[in-house]
Tab-separated table of C-alpha atoms in Angstrom:
chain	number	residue	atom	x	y	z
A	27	UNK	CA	20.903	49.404	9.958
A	28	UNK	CA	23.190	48.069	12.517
A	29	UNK	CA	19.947	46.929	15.033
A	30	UNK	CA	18.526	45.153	10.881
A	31	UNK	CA	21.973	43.531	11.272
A	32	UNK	CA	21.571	42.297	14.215
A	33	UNK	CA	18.652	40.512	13.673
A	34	UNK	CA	18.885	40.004	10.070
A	35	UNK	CA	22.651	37.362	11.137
A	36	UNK	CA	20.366	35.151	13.590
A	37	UNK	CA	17.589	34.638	10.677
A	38	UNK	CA	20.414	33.470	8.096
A	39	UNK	CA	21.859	31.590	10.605
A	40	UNK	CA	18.542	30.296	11.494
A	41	UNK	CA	18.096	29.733	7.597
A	42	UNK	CA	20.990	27.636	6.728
A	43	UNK	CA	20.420	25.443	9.870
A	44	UNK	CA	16.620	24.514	8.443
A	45	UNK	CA	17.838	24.062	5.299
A	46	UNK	CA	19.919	21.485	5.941
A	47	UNK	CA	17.397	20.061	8.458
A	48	UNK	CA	13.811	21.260	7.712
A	49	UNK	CA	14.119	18.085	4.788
A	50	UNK	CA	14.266	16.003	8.322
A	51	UNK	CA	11.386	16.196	10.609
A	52	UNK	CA	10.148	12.175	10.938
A	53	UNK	CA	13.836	10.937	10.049
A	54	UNK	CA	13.349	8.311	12.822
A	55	UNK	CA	9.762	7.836	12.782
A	56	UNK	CA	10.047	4.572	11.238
A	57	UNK	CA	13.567	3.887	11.951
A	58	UNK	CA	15.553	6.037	9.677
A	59	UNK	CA	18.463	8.358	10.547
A	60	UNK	CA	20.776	10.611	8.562
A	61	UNK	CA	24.266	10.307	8.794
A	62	UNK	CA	25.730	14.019	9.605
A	63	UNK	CA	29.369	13.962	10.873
A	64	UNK	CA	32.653	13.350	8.833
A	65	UNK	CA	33.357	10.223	10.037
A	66	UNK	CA	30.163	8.420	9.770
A	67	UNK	CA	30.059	9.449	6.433
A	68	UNK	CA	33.365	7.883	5.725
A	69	UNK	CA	32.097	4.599	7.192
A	70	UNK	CA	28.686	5.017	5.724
A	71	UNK	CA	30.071	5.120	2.222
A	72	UNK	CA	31.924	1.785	2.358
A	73	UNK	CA	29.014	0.068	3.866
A	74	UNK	CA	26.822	1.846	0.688
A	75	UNK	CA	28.983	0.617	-1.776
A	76	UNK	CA	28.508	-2.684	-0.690
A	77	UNK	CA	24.986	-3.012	0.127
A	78	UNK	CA	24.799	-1.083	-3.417
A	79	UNK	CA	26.610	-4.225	-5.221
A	80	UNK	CA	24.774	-6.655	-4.082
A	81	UNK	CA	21.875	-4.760	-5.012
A	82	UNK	CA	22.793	-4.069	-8.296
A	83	UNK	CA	23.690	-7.307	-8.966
A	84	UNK	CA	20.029	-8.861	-8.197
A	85	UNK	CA	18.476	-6.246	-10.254
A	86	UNK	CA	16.780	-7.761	-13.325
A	87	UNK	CA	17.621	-7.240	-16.653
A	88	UNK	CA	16.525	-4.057	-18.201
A	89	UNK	CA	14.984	-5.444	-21.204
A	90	UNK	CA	12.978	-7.683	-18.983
A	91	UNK	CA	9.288	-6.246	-20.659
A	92	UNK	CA	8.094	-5.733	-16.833
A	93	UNK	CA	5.929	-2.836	-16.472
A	94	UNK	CA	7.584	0.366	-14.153
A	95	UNK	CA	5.282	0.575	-12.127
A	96	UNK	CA	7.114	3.222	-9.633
A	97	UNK	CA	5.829	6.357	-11.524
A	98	UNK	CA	1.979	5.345	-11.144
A	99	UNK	CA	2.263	3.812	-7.484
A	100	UNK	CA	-1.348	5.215	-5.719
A	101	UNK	CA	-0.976	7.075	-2.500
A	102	UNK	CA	-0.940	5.339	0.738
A	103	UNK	CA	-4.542	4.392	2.159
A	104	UNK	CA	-6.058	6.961	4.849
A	105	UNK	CA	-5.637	5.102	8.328
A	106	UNK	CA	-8.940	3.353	9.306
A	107	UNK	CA	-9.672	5.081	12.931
A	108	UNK	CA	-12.266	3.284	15.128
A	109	UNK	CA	-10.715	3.504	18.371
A	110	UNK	CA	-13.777	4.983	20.283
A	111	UNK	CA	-15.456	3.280	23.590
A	112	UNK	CA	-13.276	-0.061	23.988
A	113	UNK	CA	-13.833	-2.049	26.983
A	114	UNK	CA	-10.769	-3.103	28.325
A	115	UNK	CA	-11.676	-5.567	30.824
A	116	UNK	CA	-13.996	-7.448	28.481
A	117	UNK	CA	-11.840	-7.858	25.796
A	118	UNK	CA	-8.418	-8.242	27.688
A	119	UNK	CA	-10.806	-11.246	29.365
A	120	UNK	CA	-11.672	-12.300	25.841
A	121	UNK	CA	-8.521	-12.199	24.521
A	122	UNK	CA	-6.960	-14.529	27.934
A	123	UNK	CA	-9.905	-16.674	27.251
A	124	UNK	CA	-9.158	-17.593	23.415
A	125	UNK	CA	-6.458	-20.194	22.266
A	126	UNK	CA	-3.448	-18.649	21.713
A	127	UNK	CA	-2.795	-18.053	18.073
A	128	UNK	CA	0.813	-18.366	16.279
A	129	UNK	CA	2.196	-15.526	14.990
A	130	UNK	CA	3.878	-15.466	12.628
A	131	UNK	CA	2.893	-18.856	11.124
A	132	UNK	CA	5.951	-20.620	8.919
A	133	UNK	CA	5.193	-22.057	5.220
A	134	UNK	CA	8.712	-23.853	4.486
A	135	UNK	CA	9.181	-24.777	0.413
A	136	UNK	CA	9.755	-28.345	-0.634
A	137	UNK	CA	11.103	-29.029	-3.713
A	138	UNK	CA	8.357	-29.689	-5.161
A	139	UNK	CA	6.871	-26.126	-3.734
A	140	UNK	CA	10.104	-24.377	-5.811
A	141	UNK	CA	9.526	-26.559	-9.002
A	142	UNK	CA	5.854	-24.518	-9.348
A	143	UNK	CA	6.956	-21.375	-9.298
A	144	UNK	CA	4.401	-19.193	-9.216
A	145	UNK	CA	2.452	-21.741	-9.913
A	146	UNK	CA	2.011	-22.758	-5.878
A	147	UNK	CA	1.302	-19.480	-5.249
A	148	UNK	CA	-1.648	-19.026	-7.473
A	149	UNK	CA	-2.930	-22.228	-6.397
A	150	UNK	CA	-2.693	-21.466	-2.543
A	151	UNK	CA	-3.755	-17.484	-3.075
A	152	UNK	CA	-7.266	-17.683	-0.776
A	153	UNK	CA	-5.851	-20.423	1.085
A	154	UNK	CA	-2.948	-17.530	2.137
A	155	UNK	CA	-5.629	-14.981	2.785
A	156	UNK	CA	-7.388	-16.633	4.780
A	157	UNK	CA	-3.690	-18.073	6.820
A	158	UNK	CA	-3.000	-14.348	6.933
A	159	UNK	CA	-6.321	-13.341	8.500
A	160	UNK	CA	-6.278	-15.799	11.630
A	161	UNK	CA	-2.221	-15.245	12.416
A	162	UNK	CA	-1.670	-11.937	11.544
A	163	UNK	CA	2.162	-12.948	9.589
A	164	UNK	CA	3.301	-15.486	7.339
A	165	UNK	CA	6.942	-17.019	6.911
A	166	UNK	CA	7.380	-17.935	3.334
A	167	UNK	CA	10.381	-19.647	4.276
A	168	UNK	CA	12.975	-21.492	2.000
A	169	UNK	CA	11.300	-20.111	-1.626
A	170	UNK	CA	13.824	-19.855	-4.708
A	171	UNK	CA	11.818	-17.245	-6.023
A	172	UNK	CA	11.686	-14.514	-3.947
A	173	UNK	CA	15.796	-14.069	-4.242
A	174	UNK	CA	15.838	-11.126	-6.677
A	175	UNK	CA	13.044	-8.355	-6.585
A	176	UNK	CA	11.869	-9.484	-9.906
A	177	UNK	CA	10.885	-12.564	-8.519
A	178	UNK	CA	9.708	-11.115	-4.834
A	179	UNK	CA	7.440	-8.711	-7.470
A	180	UNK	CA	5.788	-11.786	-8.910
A	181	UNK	CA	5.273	-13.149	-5.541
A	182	UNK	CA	2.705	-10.541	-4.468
A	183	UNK	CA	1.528	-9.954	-7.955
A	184	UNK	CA	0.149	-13.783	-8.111
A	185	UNK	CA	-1.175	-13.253	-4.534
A	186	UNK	CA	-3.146	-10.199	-6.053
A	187	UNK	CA	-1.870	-7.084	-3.720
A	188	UNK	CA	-2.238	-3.890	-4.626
A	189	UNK	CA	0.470	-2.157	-4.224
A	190	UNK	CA	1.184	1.629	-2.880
A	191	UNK	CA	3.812	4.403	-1.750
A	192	UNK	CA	4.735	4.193	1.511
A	193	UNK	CA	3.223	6.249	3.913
A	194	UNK	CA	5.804	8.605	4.486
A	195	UNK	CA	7.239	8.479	0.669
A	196	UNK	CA	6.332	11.863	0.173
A	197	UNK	CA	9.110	13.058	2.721
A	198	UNK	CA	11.981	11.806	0.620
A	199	UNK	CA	12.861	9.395	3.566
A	200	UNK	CA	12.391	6.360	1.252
A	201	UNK	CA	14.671	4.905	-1.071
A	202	UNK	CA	13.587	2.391	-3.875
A	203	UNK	CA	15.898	-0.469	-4.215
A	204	UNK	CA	14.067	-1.150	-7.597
A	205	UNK	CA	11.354	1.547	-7.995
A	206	UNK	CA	10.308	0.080	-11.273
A	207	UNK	CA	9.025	-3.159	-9.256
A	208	UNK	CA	7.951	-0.785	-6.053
A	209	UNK	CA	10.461	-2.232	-4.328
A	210	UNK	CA	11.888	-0.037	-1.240
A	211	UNK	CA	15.140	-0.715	0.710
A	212	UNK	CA	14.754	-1.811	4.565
A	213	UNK	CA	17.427	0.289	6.753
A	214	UNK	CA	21.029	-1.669	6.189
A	215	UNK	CA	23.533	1.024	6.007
A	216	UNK	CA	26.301	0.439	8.477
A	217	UNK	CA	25.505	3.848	9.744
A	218	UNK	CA	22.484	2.703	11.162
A	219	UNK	CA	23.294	-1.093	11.705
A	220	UNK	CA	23.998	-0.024	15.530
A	221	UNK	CA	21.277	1.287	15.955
A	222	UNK	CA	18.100	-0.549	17.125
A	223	UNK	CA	14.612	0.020	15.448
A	224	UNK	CA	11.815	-0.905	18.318
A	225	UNK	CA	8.089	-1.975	17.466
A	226	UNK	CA	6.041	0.033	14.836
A	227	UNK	CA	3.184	-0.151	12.745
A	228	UNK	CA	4.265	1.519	9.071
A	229	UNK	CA	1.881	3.986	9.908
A	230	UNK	CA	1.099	7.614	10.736
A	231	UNK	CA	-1.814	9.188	12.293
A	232	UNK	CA	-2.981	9.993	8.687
A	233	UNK	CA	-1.753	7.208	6.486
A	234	UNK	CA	-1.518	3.565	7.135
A	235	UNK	CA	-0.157	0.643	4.541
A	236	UNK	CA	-2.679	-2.558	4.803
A	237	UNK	CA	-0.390	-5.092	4.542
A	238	UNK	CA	3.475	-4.955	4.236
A	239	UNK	CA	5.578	-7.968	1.916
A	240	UNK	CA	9.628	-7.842	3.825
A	241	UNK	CA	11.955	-10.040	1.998
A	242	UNK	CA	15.185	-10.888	2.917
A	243	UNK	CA	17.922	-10.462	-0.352
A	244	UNK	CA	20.672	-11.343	2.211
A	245	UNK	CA	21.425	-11.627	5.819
A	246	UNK	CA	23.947	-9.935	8.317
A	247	UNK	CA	26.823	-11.434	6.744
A	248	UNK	CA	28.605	-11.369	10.355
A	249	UNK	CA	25.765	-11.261	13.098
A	250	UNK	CA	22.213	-9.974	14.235
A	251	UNK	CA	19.957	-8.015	11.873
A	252	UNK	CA	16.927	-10.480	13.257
A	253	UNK	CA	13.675	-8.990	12.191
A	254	UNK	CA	11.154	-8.824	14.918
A	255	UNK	CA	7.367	-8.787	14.917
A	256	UNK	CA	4.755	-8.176	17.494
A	257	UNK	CA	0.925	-9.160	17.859
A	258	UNK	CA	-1.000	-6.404	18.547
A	259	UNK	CA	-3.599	-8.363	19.906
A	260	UNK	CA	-1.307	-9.808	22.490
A	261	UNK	CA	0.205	-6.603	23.285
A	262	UNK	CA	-3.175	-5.169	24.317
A	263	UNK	CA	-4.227	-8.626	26.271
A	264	UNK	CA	-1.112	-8.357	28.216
A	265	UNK	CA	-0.747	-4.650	29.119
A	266	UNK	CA	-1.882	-3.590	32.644
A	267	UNK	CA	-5.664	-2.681	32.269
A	268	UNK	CA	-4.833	0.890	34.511
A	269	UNK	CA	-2.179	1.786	31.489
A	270	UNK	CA	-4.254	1.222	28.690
A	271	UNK	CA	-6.958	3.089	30.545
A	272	UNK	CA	-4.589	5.932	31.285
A	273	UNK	CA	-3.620	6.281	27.997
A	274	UNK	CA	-6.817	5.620	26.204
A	275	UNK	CA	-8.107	8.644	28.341
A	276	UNK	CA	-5.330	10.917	28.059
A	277	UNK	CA	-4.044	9.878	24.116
A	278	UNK	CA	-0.433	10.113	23.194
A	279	UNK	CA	1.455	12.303	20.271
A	280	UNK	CA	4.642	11.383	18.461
A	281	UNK	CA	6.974	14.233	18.221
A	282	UNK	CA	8.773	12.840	15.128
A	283	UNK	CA	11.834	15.739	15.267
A	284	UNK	CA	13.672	18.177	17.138
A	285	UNK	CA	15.264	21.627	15.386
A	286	UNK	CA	17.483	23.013	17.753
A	287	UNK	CA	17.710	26.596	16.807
A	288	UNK	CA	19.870	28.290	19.682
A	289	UNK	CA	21.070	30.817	17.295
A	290	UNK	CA	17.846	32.661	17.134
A	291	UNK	CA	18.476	33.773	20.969
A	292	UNK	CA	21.169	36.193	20.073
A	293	UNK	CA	18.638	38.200	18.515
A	294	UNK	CA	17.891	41.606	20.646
A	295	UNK	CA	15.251	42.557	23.071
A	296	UNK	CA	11.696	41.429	21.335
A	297	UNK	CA	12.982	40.026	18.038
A	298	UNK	CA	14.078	36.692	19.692
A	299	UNK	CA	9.814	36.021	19.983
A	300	UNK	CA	9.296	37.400	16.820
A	301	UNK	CA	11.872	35.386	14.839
A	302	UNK	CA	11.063	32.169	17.112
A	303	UNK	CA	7.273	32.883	15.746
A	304	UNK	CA	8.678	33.138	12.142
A	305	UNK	CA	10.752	30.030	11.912
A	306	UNK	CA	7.912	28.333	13.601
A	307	UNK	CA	5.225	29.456	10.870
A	308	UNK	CA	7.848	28.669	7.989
A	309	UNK	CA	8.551	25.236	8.770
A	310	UNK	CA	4.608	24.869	9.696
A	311	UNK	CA	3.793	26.188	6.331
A	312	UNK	CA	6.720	25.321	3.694
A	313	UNK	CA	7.779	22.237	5.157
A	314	UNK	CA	5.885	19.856	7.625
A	315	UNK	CA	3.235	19.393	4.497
A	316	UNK	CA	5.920	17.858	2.681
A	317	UNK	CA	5.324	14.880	4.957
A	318	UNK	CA	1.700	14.506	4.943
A	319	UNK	CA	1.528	13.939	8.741
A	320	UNK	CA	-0.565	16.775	10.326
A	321	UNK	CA	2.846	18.332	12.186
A	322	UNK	CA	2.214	21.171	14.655
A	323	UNK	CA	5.408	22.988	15.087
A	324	UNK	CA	5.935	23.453	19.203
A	325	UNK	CA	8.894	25.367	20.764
A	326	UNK	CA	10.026	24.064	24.401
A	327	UNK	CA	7.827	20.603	24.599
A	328	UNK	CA	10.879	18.919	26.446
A	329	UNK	CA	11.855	22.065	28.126
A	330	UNK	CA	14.270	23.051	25.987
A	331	UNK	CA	12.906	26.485	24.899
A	332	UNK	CA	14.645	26.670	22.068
A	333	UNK	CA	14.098	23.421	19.952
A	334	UNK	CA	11.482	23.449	18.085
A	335	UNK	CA	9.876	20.140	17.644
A	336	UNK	CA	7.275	18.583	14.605
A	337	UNK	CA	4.264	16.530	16.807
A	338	UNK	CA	1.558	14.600	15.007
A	339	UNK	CA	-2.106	14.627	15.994
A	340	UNK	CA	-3.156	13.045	19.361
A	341	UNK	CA	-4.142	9.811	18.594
A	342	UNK	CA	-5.334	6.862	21.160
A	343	UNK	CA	-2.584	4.091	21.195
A	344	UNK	CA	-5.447	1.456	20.754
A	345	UNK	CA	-7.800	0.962	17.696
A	346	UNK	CA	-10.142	-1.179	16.555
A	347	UNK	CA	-8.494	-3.957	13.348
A	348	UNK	CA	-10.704	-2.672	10.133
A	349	UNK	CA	-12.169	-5.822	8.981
A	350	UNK	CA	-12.845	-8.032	12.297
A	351	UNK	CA	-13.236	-5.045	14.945
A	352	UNK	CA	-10.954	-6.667	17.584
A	353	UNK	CA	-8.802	-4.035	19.271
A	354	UNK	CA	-5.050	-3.648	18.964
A	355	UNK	CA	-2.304	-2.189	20.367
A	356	UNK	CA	-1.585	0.346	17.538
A	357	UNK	CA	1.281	2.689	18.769
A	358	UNK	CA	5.017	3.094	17.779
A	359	UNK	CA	5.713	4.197	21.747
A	360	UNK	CA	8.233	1.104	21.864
A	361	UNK	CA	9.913	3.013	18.859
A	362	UNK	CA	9.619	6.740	19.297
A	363	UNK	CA	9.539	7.028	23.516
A	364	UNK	CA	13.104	9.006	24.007
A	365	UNK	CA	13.264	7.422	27.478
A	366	UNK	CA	13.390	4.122	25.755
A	367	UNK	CA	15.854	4.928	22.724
A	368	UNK	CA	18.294	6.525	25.802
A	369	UNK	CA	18.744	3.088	27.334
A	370	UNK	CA	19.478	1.032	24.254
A	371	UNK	CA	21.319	0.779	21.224
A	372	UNK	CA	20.617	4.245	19.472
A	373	UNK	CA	23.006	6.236	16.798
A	374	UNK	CA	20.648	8.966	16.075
A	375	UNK	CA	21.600	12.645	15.722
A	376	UNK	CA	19.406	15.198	17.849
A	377	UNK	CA	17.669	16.046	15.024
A	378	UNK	CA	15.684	12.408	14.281
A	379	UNK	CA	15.245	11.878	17.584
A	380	UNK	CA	11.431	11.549	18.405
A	381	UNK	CA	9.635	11.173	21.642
A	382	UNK	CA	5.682	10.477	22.916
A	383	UNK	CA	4.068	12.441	25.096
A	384	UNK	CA	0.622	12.546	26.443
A	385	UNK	CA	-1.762	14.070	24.463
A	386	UNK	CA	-1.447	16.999	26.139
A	387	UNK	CA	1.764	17.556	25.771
A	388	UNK	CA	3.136	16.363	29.077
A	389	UNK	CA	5.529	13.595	30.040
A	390	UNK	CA	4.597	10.161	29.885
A	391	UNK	CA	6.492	8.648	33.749
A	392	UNK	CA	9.158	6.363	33.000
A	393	UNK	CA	7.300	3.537	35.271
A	394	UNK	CA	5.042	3.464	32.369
A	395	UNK	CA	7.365	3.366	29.951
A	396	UNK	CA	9.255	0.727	31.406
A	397	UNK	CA	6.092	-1.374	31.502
A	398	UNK	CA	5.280	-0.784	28.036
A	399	UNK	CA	8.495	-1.938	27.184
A	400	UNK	CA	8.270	-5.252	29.503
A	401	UNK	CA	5.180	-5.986	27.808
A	402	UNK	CA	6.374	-5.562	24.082
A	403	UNK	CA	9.633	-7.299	24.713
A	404	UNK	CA	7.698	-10.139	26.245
A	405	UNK	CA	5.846	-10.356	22.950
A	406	UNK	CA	8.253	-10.118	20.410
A	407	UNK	CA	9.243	-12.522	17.779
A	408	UNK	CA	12.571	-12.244	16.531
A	409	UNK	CA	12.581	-13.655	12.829
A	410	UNK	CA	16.344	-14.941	11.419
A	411	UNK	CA	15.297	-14.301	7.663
A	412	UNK	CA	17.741	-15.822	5.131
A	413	UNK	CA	17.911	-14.990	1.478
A	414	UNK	CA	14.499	-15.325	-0.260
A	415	UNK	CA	12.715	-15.890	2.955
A	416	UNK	CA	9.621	-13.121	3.248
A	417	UNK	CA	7.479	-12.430	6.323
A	418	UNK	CA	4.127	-11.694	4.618
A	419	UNK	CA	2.225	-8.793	7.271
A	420	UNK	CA	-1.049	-7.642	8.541
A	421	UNK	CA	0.151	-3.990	9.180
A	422	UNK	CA	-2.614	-2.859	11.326
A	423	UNK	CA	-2.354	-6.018	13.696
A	424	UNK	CA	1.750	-7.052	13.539
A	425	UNK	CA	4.256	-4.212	14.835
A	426	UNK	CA	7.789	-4.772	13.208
A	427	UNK	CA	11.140	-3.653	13.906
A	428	UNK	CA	14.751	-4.479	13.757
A	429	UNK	CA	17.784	-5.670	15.774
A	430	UNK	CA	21.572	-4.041	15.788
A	431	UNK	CA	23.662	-6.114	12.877
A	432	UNK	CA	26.861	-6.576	11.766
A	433	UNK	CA	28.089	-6.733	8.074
A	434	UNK	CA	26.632	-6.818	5.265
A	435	UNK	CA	22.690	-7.113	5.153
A	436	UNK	CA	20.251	-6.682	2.385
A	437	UNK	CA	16.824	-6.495	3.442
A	438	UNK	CA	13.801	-5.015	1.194
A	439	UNK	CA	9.816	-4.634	1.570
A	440	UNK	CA	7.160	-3.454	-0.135
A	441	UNK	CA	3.600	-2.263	0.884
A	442	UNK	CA	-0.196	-2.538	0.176
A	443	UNK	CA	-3.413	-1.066	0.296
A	444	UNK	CA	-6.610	-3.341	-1.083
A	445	UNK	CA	-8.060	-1.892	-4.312
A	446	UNK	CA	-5.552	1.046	-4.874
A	447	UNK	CA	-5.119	2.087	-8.195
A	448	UNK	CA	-1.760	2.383	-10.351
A	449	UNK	CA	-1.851	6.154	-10.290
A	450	UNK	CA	-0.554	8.032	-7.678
A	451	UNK	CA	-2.445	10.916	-6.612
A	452	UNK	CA	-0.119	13.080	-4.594
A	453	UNK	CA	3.630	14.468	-5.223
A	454	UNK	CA	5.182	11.508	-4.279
A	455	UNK	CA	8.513	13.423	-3.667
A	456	UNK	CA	11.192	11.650	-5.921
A	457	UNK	CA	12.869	14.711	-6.438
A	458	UNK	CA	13.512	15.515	-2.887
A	459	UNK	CA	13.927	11.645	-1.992
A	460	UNK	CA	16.935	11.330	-4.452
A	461	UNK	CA	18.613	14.618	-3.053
A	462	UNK	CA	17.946	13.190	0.690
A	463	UNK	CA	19.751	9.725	-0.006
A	464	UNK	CA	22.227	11.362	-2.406
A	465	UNK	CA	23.458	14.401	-0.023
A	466	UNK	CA	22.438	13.620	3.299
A	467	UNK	CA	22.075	10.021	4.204
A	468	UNK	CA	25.204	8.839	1.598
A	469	UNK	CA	23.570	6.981	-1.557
């Protein structure tokens, strides 16, 4: 009984640890982090309440006859993979060869433009497509209508999107700011307003949104909070053609979470490997599916032996656009590269800390990090929204992310597939995203 005992404390100890953070593999994959000490969550509730009045007080009227349409919200589309035998040299030449193409391109609202309404909108819907095809992002800049998420919901309804979860919903990482309009919040606690979100596409190695719709409600009230946005076209043309080579050869995977589970190495003699083996399986089989990501659970990636980190698939960092063929840098290394977050702005506990590796599982040199970086700073377009302004976004081509703020900020988006039907067809994991935001991130 006494050697069960032994063994038995490490597994509840092991236990209560996952349960409070087996609901968190992927917190940072897209910019996200929990708030878990006492003090934070002091601060973070303050900053809550007030991000949560202004929210409530552009929420429409509840007799407004608007469908809810956050019940019936389809799943996220499948990512479109076609990143197979790309030349490099002839398209980077391509690519330096073609006129350079603004991104994002600005629409700015006259008065006249406001007086319509929707009315512009509807009458400038395939002009907009087609806008949105050659530059990759619009700036609907200086529009009345897209103030309150009523309005930003019949902005993209007149421009005919389809809208869908996004593609990490499921993991109860994502908070509605009006699910009834499928309208999610953009990260503007003052938890996280230190904290610097680098280039990503909204995407995982399984699921990818089309096209993305981020409105601004109300900028930093003090300072910062710029959005940023990235051609993946220009990424590629500009990266060294020996990177891109490397890495198309070798692949990459995103390890989206570490578990550090010392505790289970006070168990005796041969249990330590069977317990490690255990906790592994669990989390493999009860929670990583929660997220929909593929997730292998790996102990010691880092050299840690003891943390036990969720990976995606390997994946190339390049594919191919799914409507004009071109390729495109399509990788959130600027994002998820540890050696990256560790020399800039970062307030993320160990556990949403992610990290890329090669694709098998060794370290990426931080030479080649540091050139990624160059090359996606160099190409980033920082975007000072103001209140109704919305940067309308080709998700597979434009990489987004986020500067460090101060104040108040109130920043929403919501995403798109093309042809998705109102009906989800998954869990789409309300129930565990309302206990996330309510008793682990601060509500």
């Amino acid at each position: 009984r006494a050697e069960r005992d032994q063994v038995a404390h490490p597994v509840r100890s092991a236990m209560r640890s996952l349960a409070v953070v087996a609901a968190l593999p992927a917190a940072l994959a897209f910019g996200f982090s929990p708030s878990l000490t006492s003090p934070q969550r002091t601060a973070s509730r303050s900053g809550v309440q007030s991000v949560q009045a202004i929210a409530n007080l552009l929420q429409p009227p509840a007799t407004s006859g608007r469908d809810d349409i956050g019940d019936v919200l389809p799943d996220c589309p499948n990512t479109i993979w076609n990143e197979n035998d790309i030349d490099v040299d002839e398209w980077q030449a391509k690519y330096r060869a073609e006129d350079d193409v603004t991104c994002p391109i600005e629409i700015v609202a006259s008065a006249e433009d406001n007086a319509e309404g929707t009315a512009y909108f509807e009458r400038r819907r395939e002009e907009f497509s087609e806008i949105l095809a050659k530059h990759g992002t619009i700036w609907f800049r200086g529009f009345d209508l897209m103030k309150d998420p009523d309005g930003f919901r019949d902005f993209w309804e007149t421009l005919q999107l389809d809208p869908c979860l996004d593609p990490i919903h499921s993991s109860g990482l994502r908070k509605f700011l009006s699910k009834r309009d499928a309208v999610y919040e953009e990260v503007n606690k003052q938890t996280l307003s230190k904290h610097y979100i680098g280039l990503h596409n909204e995407a995982t190695h399984k699921k990818t949104a089309t096209t993305g719709a981020f409105v601004c409600f109300k900028p930093a009230t003090v300072s910062g909070g710029e959005f940023m946005i990235a051609d993946g076209e220009k990424i590629f043309r500009d990266m060294p053609a020996d990177i891109l080579r490397t890495l198309l050869d070798r692949e990459v995977r995103i390890s989206v979470s570490n578990l550090d589970l010392d505790v289970l190495g006070a168990a005796p003699g041969d249990s330590k490997e069977q317990l490690m083996e255990k906790v592994r399986g669990l989390v493999a089989e009860k929670v990583a599916p929660k997220f929909d990501m593929d997730l292998d659970m790996v102990w010691g990636t880092d050299g840690r032996a003891m943390r036990l980190q969720a990976i995606e698939n390997s994946q190339k960092p390049v594919n191919r656009h799914p409507k004009t063929g071109r390729p495109l840098w399509f990788c959130n290394v600027h994002n998820h590269a540890r050696f990256l977050r560790d020399r800039r702005p970062c307030s993320v506990p160990e556990v949403g800390m992610t990290d890329v590796y090669f694709g098998d599982l060794s370290l990426i040199p931080g030479e080649m990090l540091n050139e990624i970086n160059r090359v996606c700073e160099e190409n980033i377009v920082r975007v000072p929204m103001q209140a109704g302004d919305v940067l309308l976004c080709d998700n597979y081509r434009v990489l987004h992310g986020r500067d460090i703020f101060e104040g108040d900020r109130l920043h929403a988006v919501s995403w798109f597939g093309e042809g998705s039907q109102l009906k989800a067809d998954r869990d789409t994991g309300d129930v565990l995203n309302a206990f996330i935001n309510k008793f682990v991130v601060g509500d």
